[in-house]
């Protein structure tokens, strides 16, 4: 049982096997939806996994850890005050009778992992549909990304791909389709690949340093969603109030409340 949740361009997943569930990359705007799905399907949340330290949105791992008493799992290189268990390459996460393999997939960040099991790959922000994650911050590395992609290309062609992001409403793919149509998987020269990645000038996510810090410390537990009409009065009462805008990045760039986070 797989359920994909969408918050703007961010994808998160619940995997359910024999009344147990694994939640992957939970978004700060969706805890209620996760809880409702778990309840309706009689699933007990066993583990929460953040595939890496997110820089463009807040994770709700800390929120759900507190609410549902489920441990948070992250790679051993992740700087995190939230993670209860540290993962490394080839570790296994057991959900019901299904074993989910941890694949260390650095490149986008140095703490990035993908999860592979039951013929499916949950690739976080490493391999996207038709693209790959950027490699220019959080100890990202084009060379590491190239090596990671070679590892992913070795998976069976029929493997279903479920990414952590997409900007064109492409919700899934397969390794075969990506090998055929993803230009980043077609490149066979590491030096050329790295040069191409370094040539891309992409604006960094708004408020990236604050988002990373909040996710590392699990401080998103103190954030609350409010109605837009309440934002102005809250800001007047306390200038330190942080407003989280959960629309897509393109919508946010067109207009947003001053000093709000996205």
Backbone as CSV, one residue per row, in Angstrom:
resi,resn,N_x,N_y,N_z,CA_x,CA_y,CA_z,C_x,C_y,C_z
1,UNK,0.850,-1.188,0.000,0.000,0.000,0.000,0.890,1.244,0.000
2,UNK,0.722,2.078,-1.003,1.492,3.317,-1.103,0.526,4.482,-1.276
3,UNK,0.715,5.505,-0.495,-0.065,6.723,-0.638,0.897,7.884,-0.822
4,UNK,0.698,8.613,-1.914,1.518,9.787,-2.198,0.761,11.039,-1.757
5,UNK,1.434,11.910,-1.037,0.864,13.175,-0.585,1.607,14.313,-1.280
6,UNK,0.872,15.348,-1.651,1.460,16.449,-2.413,1.249,17.766,-1.678
7,UNK,2.334,18.511,-1.507,2.282,19.862,-0.951,3.102,20.749,-1.875
8,UNK,2.435,21.444,-2.789,3.156,22.206,-3.799,3.934,21.267,-4.692
9,UNK,5.246,21.458,-4.754,6.099,20.583,-5.563,6.746,19.481,-4.729
10,UNK,6.359,19.378,-3.460,6.957,18.396,-2.549,6.084,17.152,-2.446
11,UNK,6.708,15.998,-2.548,5.999,14.728,-2.427,6.459,14.002,-1.164
12,UNK,5.504,13.435,-0.451,5.807,12.562,0.687,4.972,11.297,0.540
13,UNK,5.346,10.278,1.297,4.748,8.957,1.079,4.504,8.229,2.392
14,UNK,3.406,7.474,2.413,3.187,6.482,3.458,3.174,5.115,2.803
15,UNK,4.024,4.229,3.304,4.065,2.839,2.856,3.442,1.989,3.951
16,UNK,2.409,1.227,3.609,1.736,0.400,4.591,1.867,-1.077,4.278
17,UNK,2.319,-1.839,5.248,2.432,-3.291,5.112,1.969,-3.943,6.412
18,UNK,0.913,-4.752,6.324,0.441,-5.532,7.472,0.227,-4.668,8.716
19,UNK,-0.529,-3.607,8.546,-0.929,-2.726,9.648,0.201,-1.867,10.214
20,UNK,1.380,-1.914,9.595,2.463,-1.024,9.989,2.775,-0.071,8.842
21,UNK,3.282,1.109,9.183,3.519,2.118,8.152,4.858,2.816,8.337
22,UNK,5.397,3.242,7.208,6.608,4.058,7.141,6.238,5.355,6.441
23,UNK,6.593,6.479,7.026,6.323,7.794,6.444,7.633,8.387,5.950
24,UNK,7.643,8.796,4.682,8.854,9.314,4.048,8.692,10.798,3.733
25,UNK,9.631,11.604,4.190,9.715,13.038,3.899,8.430,13.807,4.232
26,UNK,7.984,13.756,5.478,6.747,14.454,5.850,6.874,15.974,5.745
27,UNK,5.861,16.601,5.191,5.828,18.052,4.990,5.106,18.714,6.158
28,UNK,5.541,19.912,6.509,5.000,20.599,7.680,3.509,20.903,7.551
29,UNK,2.983,20.986,6.333,1.578,21.352,6.149,0.627,20.159,6.187
30,UNK,1.150,18.939,6.346,0.306,17.758,6.144,0.125,16.810,7.338
31,UNK,0.533,17.126,8.553,0.357,16.169,9.648,-1.068,15.656,9.813
32,UNK,-2.047,16.531,9.666,-3.440,16.101,9.821,-3.822,15.072,8.768
33,UNK,-3.370,15.305,7.519,-3.671,14.354,6.446,-3.002,13.008,6.694
34,UNK,-1.769,13.018,7.177,-1.085,11.759,7.495,-1.834,10.991,8.584
35,UNK,-2.204,11.688,9.637,-2.898,11.024,10.751,-4.230,10.448,10.296
36,UNK,-4.942,11.199,9.482,-6.237,10.728,8.985,-6.073,9.476,8.133
37,UNK,-5.068,9.471,7.274,-4.840,8.304,6.417,-4.465,7.080,7.251
38,UNK,-3.604,7.273,8.225,-3.201,6.164,9.086,-4.401,5.593,9.835
39,UNK,-5.231,6.478,10.360,-6.415,6.034,11.107,-7.400,5.302,10.210
40,UNK,-7.685,5.877,9.044,-8.671,5.283,8.136,-8.234,3.921,7.622
41,UNK,-6.930,3.706,7.538,-6.419,2.437,7.015,-5.889,1.510,8.112
42,UNK,-6.197,1.891,9.361,-5.824,1.055,10.515,-4.327,0.715,10.514
43,UNK,-3.526,1.745,10.272,-2.075,1.586,10.234,-1.433,2.241,11.451
44,UNK,-0.431,1.595,11.992,0.370,2.163,13.072,1.682,2.670,12.489
45,UNK,1.975,3.936,12.721,3.209,4.505,12.184,4.396,3.955,12.968
46,UNK,5.243,3.210,12.279,6.390,2.574,12.927,7.648,3.428,12.830
47,UNK,7.859,4.060,11.665,9.057,4.870,11.466,8.732,6.098,10.621
48,UNK,9.499,7.159,10.847,9.486,8.358,10.013,10.893,8.513,9.441
49,UNK,10.994,8.707,8.129,12.298,8.886,7.493,12.339,10.215,6.747
50,UNK,13.318,11.030,7.053,13.652,12.167,6.193,14.840,11.724,5.345
51,UNK,14.684,11.763,4.021,15.742,11.266,3.146,16.986,12.148,3.157
52,UNK,16.846,13.369,3.662,17.984,14.279,3.809,17.499,15.481,4.600
53,UNK,18.390,16.388,4.914,18.002,17.628,5.580,17.443,18.576,4.526
54,UNK,16.164,18.824,4.595,15.503,19.638,3.572,15.883,21.109,3.721
55,UNK,16.041,21.777,2.574,16.459,23.177,2.576,15.408,24.106,1.994
56,UNK,14.376,23.544,1.365,13.385,24.387,0.697,12.013,24.319,1.345
57,UNK,11.856,23.477,2.358,10.590,23.410,3.080,10.831,22.800,4.459
58,UNK,9.878,23.018,5.350,10.000,22.477,6.697,9.483,21.048,6.760
59,UNK,10.195,20.226,7.495,9.774,18.849,7.742,8.846,18.806,8.956
60,UNK,7.880,17.891,8.927,7.024,17.695,10.104,7.435,16.454,10.889
61,UNK,8.667,15.974,10.655,9.133,14.785,11.373,9.079,14.990,12.883
62,UNK,9.530,16.147,13.356,9.533,16.403,14.797,8.114,16.483,15.350
63,UNK,7.215,17.083,14.582,5.815,17.190,14.997,5.207,15.808,15.173
64,UNK,5.376,14.963,14.175,4.755,13.639,14.187,5.440,12.700,15.175
65,UNK,6.722,12.876,15.358,7.428,12.093,16.379,6.789,12.329,17.744
66,UNK,6.485,13.565,18.032,5.883,13.915,19.315,4.443,13.428,19.399
67,UNK,3.686,13.585,18.322,2.267,13.241,18.340,2.021,11.739,18.312
68,UNK,2.794,11.015,17.502,2.524,9.601,17.261,3.558,8.669,17.877
69,UNK,4.542,9.237,18.558,5.559,8.439,19.257,6.314,7.501,18.315
70,UNK,6.548,7.960,17.097,7.285,7.161,16.113,8.702,7.702,15.989
71,UNK,9.717,6.843,15.982,11.101,7.306,15.868,11.415,7.854,14.481
72,UNK,12.332,8.808,14.452,12.777,9.422,13.202,14.110,8.805,12.800
73,UNK,14.220,8.439,11.522,15.429,7.821,10.983,16.045,8.742,9.940
74,UNK,17.359,8.960,10.018,18.089,9.740,9.026,19.478,9.141,8.855
75,UNK,20.154,9.567,7.791,21.508,9.071,7.555,22.450,9.535,8.661
76,UNK,23.501,8.772,8.868,24.440,9.054,9.950,25.178,10.379,9.775
77,UNK,25.211,10.925,8.562,25.879,12.208,8.347,24.963,13.404,8.592
78,UNK,23.677,13.165,8.774,22.736,14.264,8.971,22.981,14.946,10.314
79,UNK,23.011,16.270,10.291,23.066,17.043,11.531,21.629,17.202,12.001
80,UNK,21.263,16.490,13.041,19.861,16.467,13.450,19.718,16.234,14.941
81,UNK,18.889,17.069,15.552,18.517,16.852,16.936,17.224,16.083,17.046
82,UNK,16.697,15.640,15.917,15.409,14.946,15.869,15.583,13.441,15.676
83,UNK,16.591,13.042,14.906,16.759,11.635,14.532,17.042,10.756,15.751
84,UNK,16.344,9.619,15.808,16.531,8.639,16.878,17.433,7.491,16.445
85,UNK,17.447,7.220,15.166,18.262,6.115,14.647,19.013,6.605,13.425
86,UNK,20.291,6.276,13.349,21.130,6.697,12.229,21.291,5.545,11.246
87,UNK,21.141,5.877,9.973,21.180,4.878,8.912,22.473,4.969,8.117
88,UNK,22.859,3.849,7.550,23.998,3.821,6.633,23.648,2.927,5.449
89,UNK,24.515,2.928,4.454,24.275,2.166,3.234,24.035,0.688,3.548
90,UNK,23.006,0.136,2.904,22.637,-1.284,3.028,21.933,-1.648,4.332
91,UNK,21.634,-0.672,5.179,20.780,-0.963,6.330,19.398,-1.374,5.842
92,UNK,18.636,-2.001,6.714,17.283,-2.418,6.347,16.280,-1.885,7.361
93,UNK,15.158,-1.383,6.844,14.048,-0.919,7.665,12.912,-1.912,7.467
94,UNK,12.471,-2.537,8.531,11.437,-3.565,8.426,10.066,-2.988,8.751
95,UNK,9.147,-3.140,7.786,7.758,-2.724,7.950,6.902,-3.951,7.687
96,UNK,6.210,-4.444,8.709,5.523,-5.715,8.548,6.550,-6.781,8.224
97,UNK,6.300,-7.534,7.155,7.268,-8.556,6.725,8.117,-8.078,5.553
98,UNK,8.017,-6.793,5.226,8.750,-6.232,4.088,9.999,-5.501,4.577
99,UNK,11.120,-5.796,3.950,12.364,-5.108,4.261,12.647,-4.015,3.248
100,UNK,12.853,-2.807,3.732,13.173,-1.666,2.878,14.670,-1.396,3.000
101,UNK,15.374,-1.455,1.884,16.823,-1.269,1.881,17.186,0.208,1.812
102,UNK,18.149,0.596,2.620,18.683,1.953,2.597,19.842,2.008,1.608
103,UNK,19.764,2.939,0.666,20.850,3.157,-0.288,21.406,4.560,-0.048
104,UNK,22.676,4.650,0.266,23.304,5.958,0.450,23.483,6.597,-0.913
105,UNK,22.850,7.755,-1.123,22.831,8.393,-2.442,23.237,9.867,-2.339
106,UNK,24.494,10.145,-1.978,24.939,11.531,-1.866,25.022,12.200,-3.233
107,UNK,25.069,13.517,-3.190,25.164,14.297,-4.423,24.360,15.568,-4.269
108,UNK,23.059,15.414,-4.022,22.222,16.574,-3.713,22.669,17.164,-2.379
109,UNK,22.815,16.310,-1.391,23.432,16.641,-0.107,24.320,15.465,0.287
110,UNK,25.122,15.661,1.320,25.990,14.551,1.727,25.308,13.605,2.712
111,UNK,24.058,13.917,3.099,23.330,13.034,4.011,22.125,12.372,3.335
112,UNK,22.132,12.358,2.001,20.963,11.884,1.252,20.927,10.360,1.144
113,UNK,19.739,9.812,1.353,19.508,8.387,1.147,18.296,8.196,0.250
114,UNK,18.224,7.026,-0.375,17.031,6.576,-1.077,16.598,5.268,-0.432
115,UNK,15.337,4.941,-0.574,14.791,3.715,0.010,14.296,2.811,-1.103
116,UNK,14.698,1.543,-1.045,14.385,0.590,-2.112,13.767,-0.673,-1.522
117,UNK,12.603,-1.021,-2.034,11.964,-2.244,-1.578,10.683,-2.511,-2.328
118,UNK,10.326,-3.777,-2.421,9.087,-4.178,-3.083,9.020,-3.641,-4.515
119,UNK,10.202,-3.539,-5.181,10.245,-3.087,-6.565,10.078,-1.599,-6.756
120,UNK,10.301,-0.830,-5.691,10.082,0.612,-5.761,11.266,1.354,-5.156
121,UNK,11.587,2.505,-5.752,12.656,3.361,-5.249,12.073,4.710,-4.862
122,UNK,12.274,5.089,-3.614,11.879,6.408,-3.128,13.166,7.220,-3.037
123,UNK,13.326,8.128,-4.011,14.639,8.719,-4.274,14.870,10.071,-3.618
124,UNK,13.924,10.549,-2.810,14.122,11.855,-2.194,14.338,12.920,-3.252
125,UNK,15.351,13.756,-3.053,15.634,14.834,-4.006,16.830,14.510,-4.894
126,UNK,17.211,13.242,-4.961,18.371,12.851,-5.768,17.973,12.673,-7.222
127,UNK,17.206,11.653,-7.515,16.723,11.414,-8.876,15.280,11.864,-8.975
128,UNK,15.018,12.808,-9.875,13.677,13.306,-10.129,13.202,12.767,-11.472
129,UNK,11.951,12.990,-11.796,11.444,12.551,-13.089,11.997,13.484,-14.160
130,UNK,12.880,12.957,-15.000,13.475,13.749,-16.067,14.595,14.669,-15.631
131,UNK,14.995,14.595,-14.374,16.016,15.519,-13.881,16.696,14.923,-12.648
132,UNK,17.499,15.749,-11.994,18.140,15.365,-10.734,18.114,16.568,-9.803
133,UNK,18.380,16.323,-8.533,18.458,17.415,-7.587,19.703,18.258,-7.809
134,UNK,19.662,19.490,-7.362,20.806,20.374,-7.496,21.926,19.914,-6.571
135,UNK,23.134,20.353,-6.863,24.302,19.862,-6.118,25.162,20.985,-5.550
136,UNK,24.588,22.176,-5.418,25.408,23.345,-5.105,25.283,23.858,-3.676
137,UNK,24.675,23.096,-2.776,24.696,23.506,-1.374,24.548,22.289,-0.472
138,UNK,24.728,22.514,0.861,24.657,21.436,1.862,25.620,20.293,1.540
139,UNK,26.833,20.653,1.207,27.860,19.656,0.895,27.471,18.772,-0.278
140,UNK,26.684,19.326,-1.180,26.381,18.605,-2.409,27.620,18.489,-3.274
141,UNK,27.596,17.543,-4.201,28.764,17.298,-5.042,28.331,16.712,-6.372
142,UNK,28.664,17.375,-7.493,28.343,16.794,-8.801,28.991,15.438,-9.012
143,UNK,30.219,15.286,-8.535,30.906,14.003,-8.695,30.191,12.896,-7.920
144,UNK,29.770,13.222,-6.700,29.023,12.237,-5.913,27.682,11.928,-6.563
145,UNK,27.049,12.946,-7.129,25.779,12.720,-7.820,25.969,11.771,-8.995
146,UNK,27.026,11.956,-9.755,27.298,11.064,-10.889,27.432,9.622,-10.406
147,UNK,28.207,9.416,-9.353,28.395,8.061,-8.824,27.081,7.479,-8.315
148,UNK,26.285,8.316,-7.671,24.976,7.868,-7.186,24.083,7.420,-8.332
149,UNK,24.083,8.182,-9.419,23.230,7.837,-10.558,23.655,6.518,-11.191
150,UNK,24.948,6.235,-11.184,25.398,4.941,-11.721,24.851,3.808,-10.853
151,UNK,24.823,4.040,-9.563,24.287,3.044,-8.637,22.787,2.822,-8.894
152,UNK,22.064,3.914,-9.097,20.624,3.811,-9.340,20.337,3.153,-10.684
153,UNK,21.150,3.464,-11.689,20.958,2.868,-13.020,21.103,1.351,-13.000
154,UNK,21.801,0.828,-12.014,22.007,-0.621,-11.923,20.790,-1.358,-11.363
155,UNK,19.803,-0.621,-10.859,18.586,-1.256,-10.362,17.783,-1.822,-11.530
156,UNK,16.920,-2.795,-11.289,16.109,-3.366,-12.374,15.311,-2.298,-13.115
157,UNK,15.228,-2.434,-14.431,14.532,-1.446,-15.254,13.092,-1.230,-14.819
158,UNK,12.452,-2.289,-14.336,11.035,-2.189,-13.980,10.807,-1.516,-12.630
159,UNK,11.879,-1.143,-11.951,11.740,-0.471,-10.657,10.930,0.811,-10.805
160,UNK,9.894,0.960,-9.993,9.089,2.183,-10.001,9.821,3.272,-9.229
161,UNK,9.796,4.484,-9.768,10.481,5.618,-9.154,9.466,6.578,-8.556
162,UNK,9.659,6.900,-7.282,8.818,7.877,-6.596,9.729,8.966,-6.017
163,UNK,9.764,10.147,-6.642,10.676,11.210,-6.205,10.107,12.029,-5.053
164,UNK,10.970,12.824,-4.443,10.543,13.710,-3.370,10.093,15.072,-3.856
165,UNK,10.332,15.348,-5.127,9.947,16.629,-5.724,9.554,16.416,-7.175
166,UNK,8.715,17.300,-7.662,8.524,17.441,-9.104,7.880,18.792,-9.354
167,UNK,8.296,19.431,-10.433,7.810,20.771,-10.739,6.902,20.785,-11.964
168,UNK,6.575,19.600,-12.479,5.739,19.504,-13.673,4.636,18.465,-13.497
169,UNK,4.273,18.196,-12.244,3.190,17.261,-11.914,3.429,15.872,-12.495
170,UNK,4.695,15.465,-12.544,5.038,14.101,-12.938,5.270,13.319,-11.653
171,UNK,4.322,12.482,-11.296,4.276,11.935,-9.946,5.083,10.656,-9.768
172,UNK,5.419,9.980,-10.850,6.206,8.748,-10.735,6.783,8.403,-12.097
173,UNK,7.678,7.427,-12.108,8.295,6.980,-13.353,8.828,5.572,-13.113
174,UNK,9.711,5.127,-13.982,10.428,3.867,-13.783,11.897,4.100,-14.120
175,UNK,12.745,3.207,-13.660,14.161,3.327,-13.989,14.354,3.228,-15.499
176,UNK,13.607,2.345,-16.152,13.720,2.203,-17.610,13.391,3.510,-18.318
177,UNK,12.311,4.164,-17.916,11.918,5.428,-18.549,12.964,6.508,-18.306
178,UNK,13.527,6.532,-17.115,14.535,7.546,-16.811,15.828,7.293,-17.581
179,UNK,16.218,6.055,-17.728,17.417,5.738,-18.510,17.227,6.129,-19.971
180,UNK,15.985,6.081,-20.415,15.694,6.420,-21.809,15.541,7.922,-22.019
181,UNK,14.928,8.616,-21.054,14.576,10.007,-21.294,15.212,11.050,-20.399
182,UNK,15.890,10.636,-19.343,16.493,11.604,-18.428,17.916,11.908,-18.887
183,UNK,18.196,13.138,-19.328,19.528,13.449,-19.874,20.653,13.274,-18.857
184,UNK,20.346,13.403,-17.583,21.382,13.270,-16.560,21.808,11.814,-16.378
185,UNK,20.925,10.896,-16.700,21.280,9.483,-16.631,22.003,9.016,-17.888
186,UNK,21.889,9.779,-18.948,22.539,9.405,-20.210,24.019,9.776,-20.235
187,UNK,24.407,10.764,-19.446,25.808,11.202,-19.442,26.695,10.106,-18.847
188,UNK,27.743,9.746,-19.582,28.633,8.666,-19.142,30.002,9.160,-18.690
189,UNK,30.258,10.448,-18.857,31.553,11.015,-18.479,31.393,11.848,-17.214
190,UNK,32.074,11.457,-16.151,31.906,12.146,-14.868,32.341,13.608,-14.946
191,UNK,33.446,13.876,-15.625,33.946,15.246,-15.715,32.965,16.137,-16.461
192,UNK,32.407,15.630,-17.549,31.426,16.404,-18.312,30.163,16.629,-17.486
193,UNK,29.743,15.598,-16.774,28.556,15.713,-15.920,28.769,16.790,-14.863
194,UNK,29.912,16.745,-14.187,30.201,17.710,-13.129,30.283,19.130,-13.679
195,UNK,30.900,19.278,-14.840,30.991,20.596,-15.451,29.628,21.153,-15.798
196,UNK,28.760,20.305,-16.304,27.399,20.722,-16.640,26.640,21.156,-15.393
197,UNK,26.755,20.389,-14.313,26.051,20.736,-13.080,26.571,22.050,-12.503
198,UNK,27.869,22.268,-12.562,28.444,23.492,-11.995,28.130,24.723,-12.843
199,UNK,27.782,24.517,-14.098,27.483,25.650,-14.977,26.085,26.212,-14.750
200,UNK,25.259,25.488,-14.019,23.877,25.916,-13.804,23.821,26.954,-12.686
201,UNK,23.264,28.110,-13.007,23.105,29.176,-12.026,21.643,29.178,-11.594
202,UNK,21.387,28.670,-10.392,20.016,28.549,-9.895,19.906,29.316,-8.583
203,UNK,18.905,30.207,-8.454,18.745,30.921,-7.178,18.532,29.937,-6.034
204,UNK,19.119,30.245,-4.898,18.925,29.376,-3.742,17.526,29.578,-3.158
205,UNK,16.985,28.558,-2.505,15.650,28.691,-1.905,15.594,29.864,-0.942
206,UNK,14.449,30.509,-0.901,14.256,31.636,0.001,14.461,31.182,1.446
207,UNK,15.251,31.937,2.184,15.463,31.683,3.608,16.064,30.306,3.882
208,UNK,16.932,29.851,3.001,17.491,28.504,3.095,18.187,28.248,4.428
209,UNK,18.959,29.220,4.915,19.712,28.992,6.148,18.782,28.768,7.336
210,UNK,17.702,29.538,7.380,16.752,29.383,8.479,16.008,28.053,8.386
211,UNK,15.625,27.663,7.177,14.903,26.403,6.998,15.774,25.222,7.417
212,UNK,17.031,25.230,6.992,17.943,24.149,7.378,18.103,24.098,8.891
213,UNK,18.284,25.252,9.499,18.481,25.299,10.952,17.250,24.768,11.696
214,UNK,16.076,25.178,11.256,14.834,24.714,11.891,14.685,23.206,11.750
215,UNK,14.982,22.685,10.556,14.861,21.241,10.347,15.891,20.456,11.159
216,UNK,17.086,20.999,11.280,18.114,20.314,12.071,17.737,20.247,13.550
217,UNK,17.126,21.304,14.038,16.790,21.370,15.461,15.389,20.850,15.771
218,UNK,14.572,20.637,14.732,13.204,20.186,14.973,12.311,21.271,15.527
219,UNK,12.617,22.521,15.223,11.863,23.641,15.776,10.538,23.883,15.072
220,UNK,10.273,23.150,14.008,8.999,23.318,13.310,7.830,22.857,14.163
221,UNK,8.096,22.223,15.290,7.011,21.842,16.195,6.270,23.058,16.717
222,UNK,6.915,24.226,16.700,6.291,25.421,17.254,5.543,26.233,16.209
223,UNK,5.577,25.787,14.956,4.901,26.524,13.893,3.447,26.099,13.791
224,UNK,2.565,27.043,13.553,1.148,26.750,13.400,0.642,27.357,12.101
225,UNK,-0.290,26.651,11.456,-0.930,27.188,10.263,-2.066,28.116,10.692
226,UNK,-2.166,29.262,10.026,-3.201,30.235,10.356,-3.897,30.688,9.083
227,UNK,-4.997,31.387,9.253,-5.686,31.982,8.119,-4.921,33.226,7.668
228,UNK,-4.884,33.481,6.340,-4.144,34.653,5.844,-4.563,35.962,6.499
229,UNK,-5.856,36.091,6.815,-6.334,37.351,7.392,-5.761,37.616,8.787
230,UNK,-5.267,36.548,9.434,-4.717,36.714,10.783,-3.239,37.102,10.784
231,UNK,-2.597,37.003,9.639,-1.149,37.199,9.593,-0.739,38.613,9.987
232,UNK,-1.437,39.607,9.465,-1.059,40.996,9.719,-1.113,41.332,11.204
233,UNK,-2.185,40.923,11.870,-2.318,41.248,13.291,-1.264,40.527,14.128
234,UNK,-0.939,39.295,13.762,0.083,38.554,14.496,1.448,39.221,14.368
235,UNK,1.759,39.682,13.169,3.045,40.333,12.944,3.145,41.647,13.710
236,UNK,2.025,42.355,13.830,2.027,43.605,14.585,2.225,43.341,16.078
237,UNK,1.636,42.244,16.564,1.760,41.901,17.981,3.184,41.483,18.335
238,UNK,3.814,40.749,17.430,5.160,40.236,17.699,5.956,40.189,16.405
239,UNK,6.879,41.139,16.200,7.671,41.183,14.954,8.498,39.924,14.720
240,UNK,8.724,39.127,15.773,9.516,37.902,15.629,8.687,36.726,15.111
241,UNK,7.386,36.917,14.958,6.520,35.850,14.458,6.942,35.444,13.048
242,UNK,6.992,34.143,12.800,7.341,33.622,11.481,6.083,33.089,10.795
243,UNK,5.865,33.517,9.565,4.730,33.054,8.775,5.233,32.062,7.738
244,UNK,4.674,30.856,7.725,5.044,29.831,6.753,4.010,29.806,5.641
245,UNK,4.440,30.140,4.439,3.591,30.135,3.248,3.809,28.804,2.533
246,UNK,2.764,27.968,2.442,2.930,26.611,1.913,2.518,26.490,0.445
247,UNK,2.384,27.612,-0.249,2.116,27.540,-1.686,3.366,27.108,-2.442
248,UNK,3.224,26.921,-3.759,4.381,26.543,-4.566,5.367,27.707,-4.633
249,UNK,6.607,27.395,-4.998,7.648,28.419,-5.082,7.296,29.490,-6.111
250,UNK,6.687,29.077,-7.227,6.327,30.054,-8.263,5.230,30.994,-7.770
251,UNK,4.254,30.466,-7.040,3.202,31.314,-6.479,3.780,32.267,-5.441
252,UNK,4.676,31.752,-4.634,5.300,32.568,-3.590,6.094,33.717,-4.191
253,UNK,6.779,33.456,-5.308,7.621,34.480,-5.925,6.805,35.630,-6.501
254,UNK,5.531,35.375,-6.821,4.685,36.414,-7.411,4.218,37.426,-6.369
255,UNK,3.891,36.939,-5.176,3.451,37.828,-4.098,3.439,37.054,-2.790
256,UNK,3.911,37.694,-1.721,3.881,37.043,-0.418,3.992,38.088,0.682
257,UNK,3.620,37.694,1.884,3.730,38.561,3.046,5.204,38.797,3.351
258,UNK,5.549,40.031,3.661,6.945,40.354,3.969,7.486,39.447,5.074
259,UNK,8.699,38.941,4.852,9.421,38.112,5.827,8.791,36.746,6.074
260,UNK,7.834,36.352,5.236,7.269,35.006,5.381,8.233,33.981,4.795
261,UNK,8.079,32.731,5.198,8.948,31.635,4.770,8.190,30.728,3.816
262,UNK,8.935,30.114,2.895,8.305,29.212,1.921,9.121,27.934,1.799
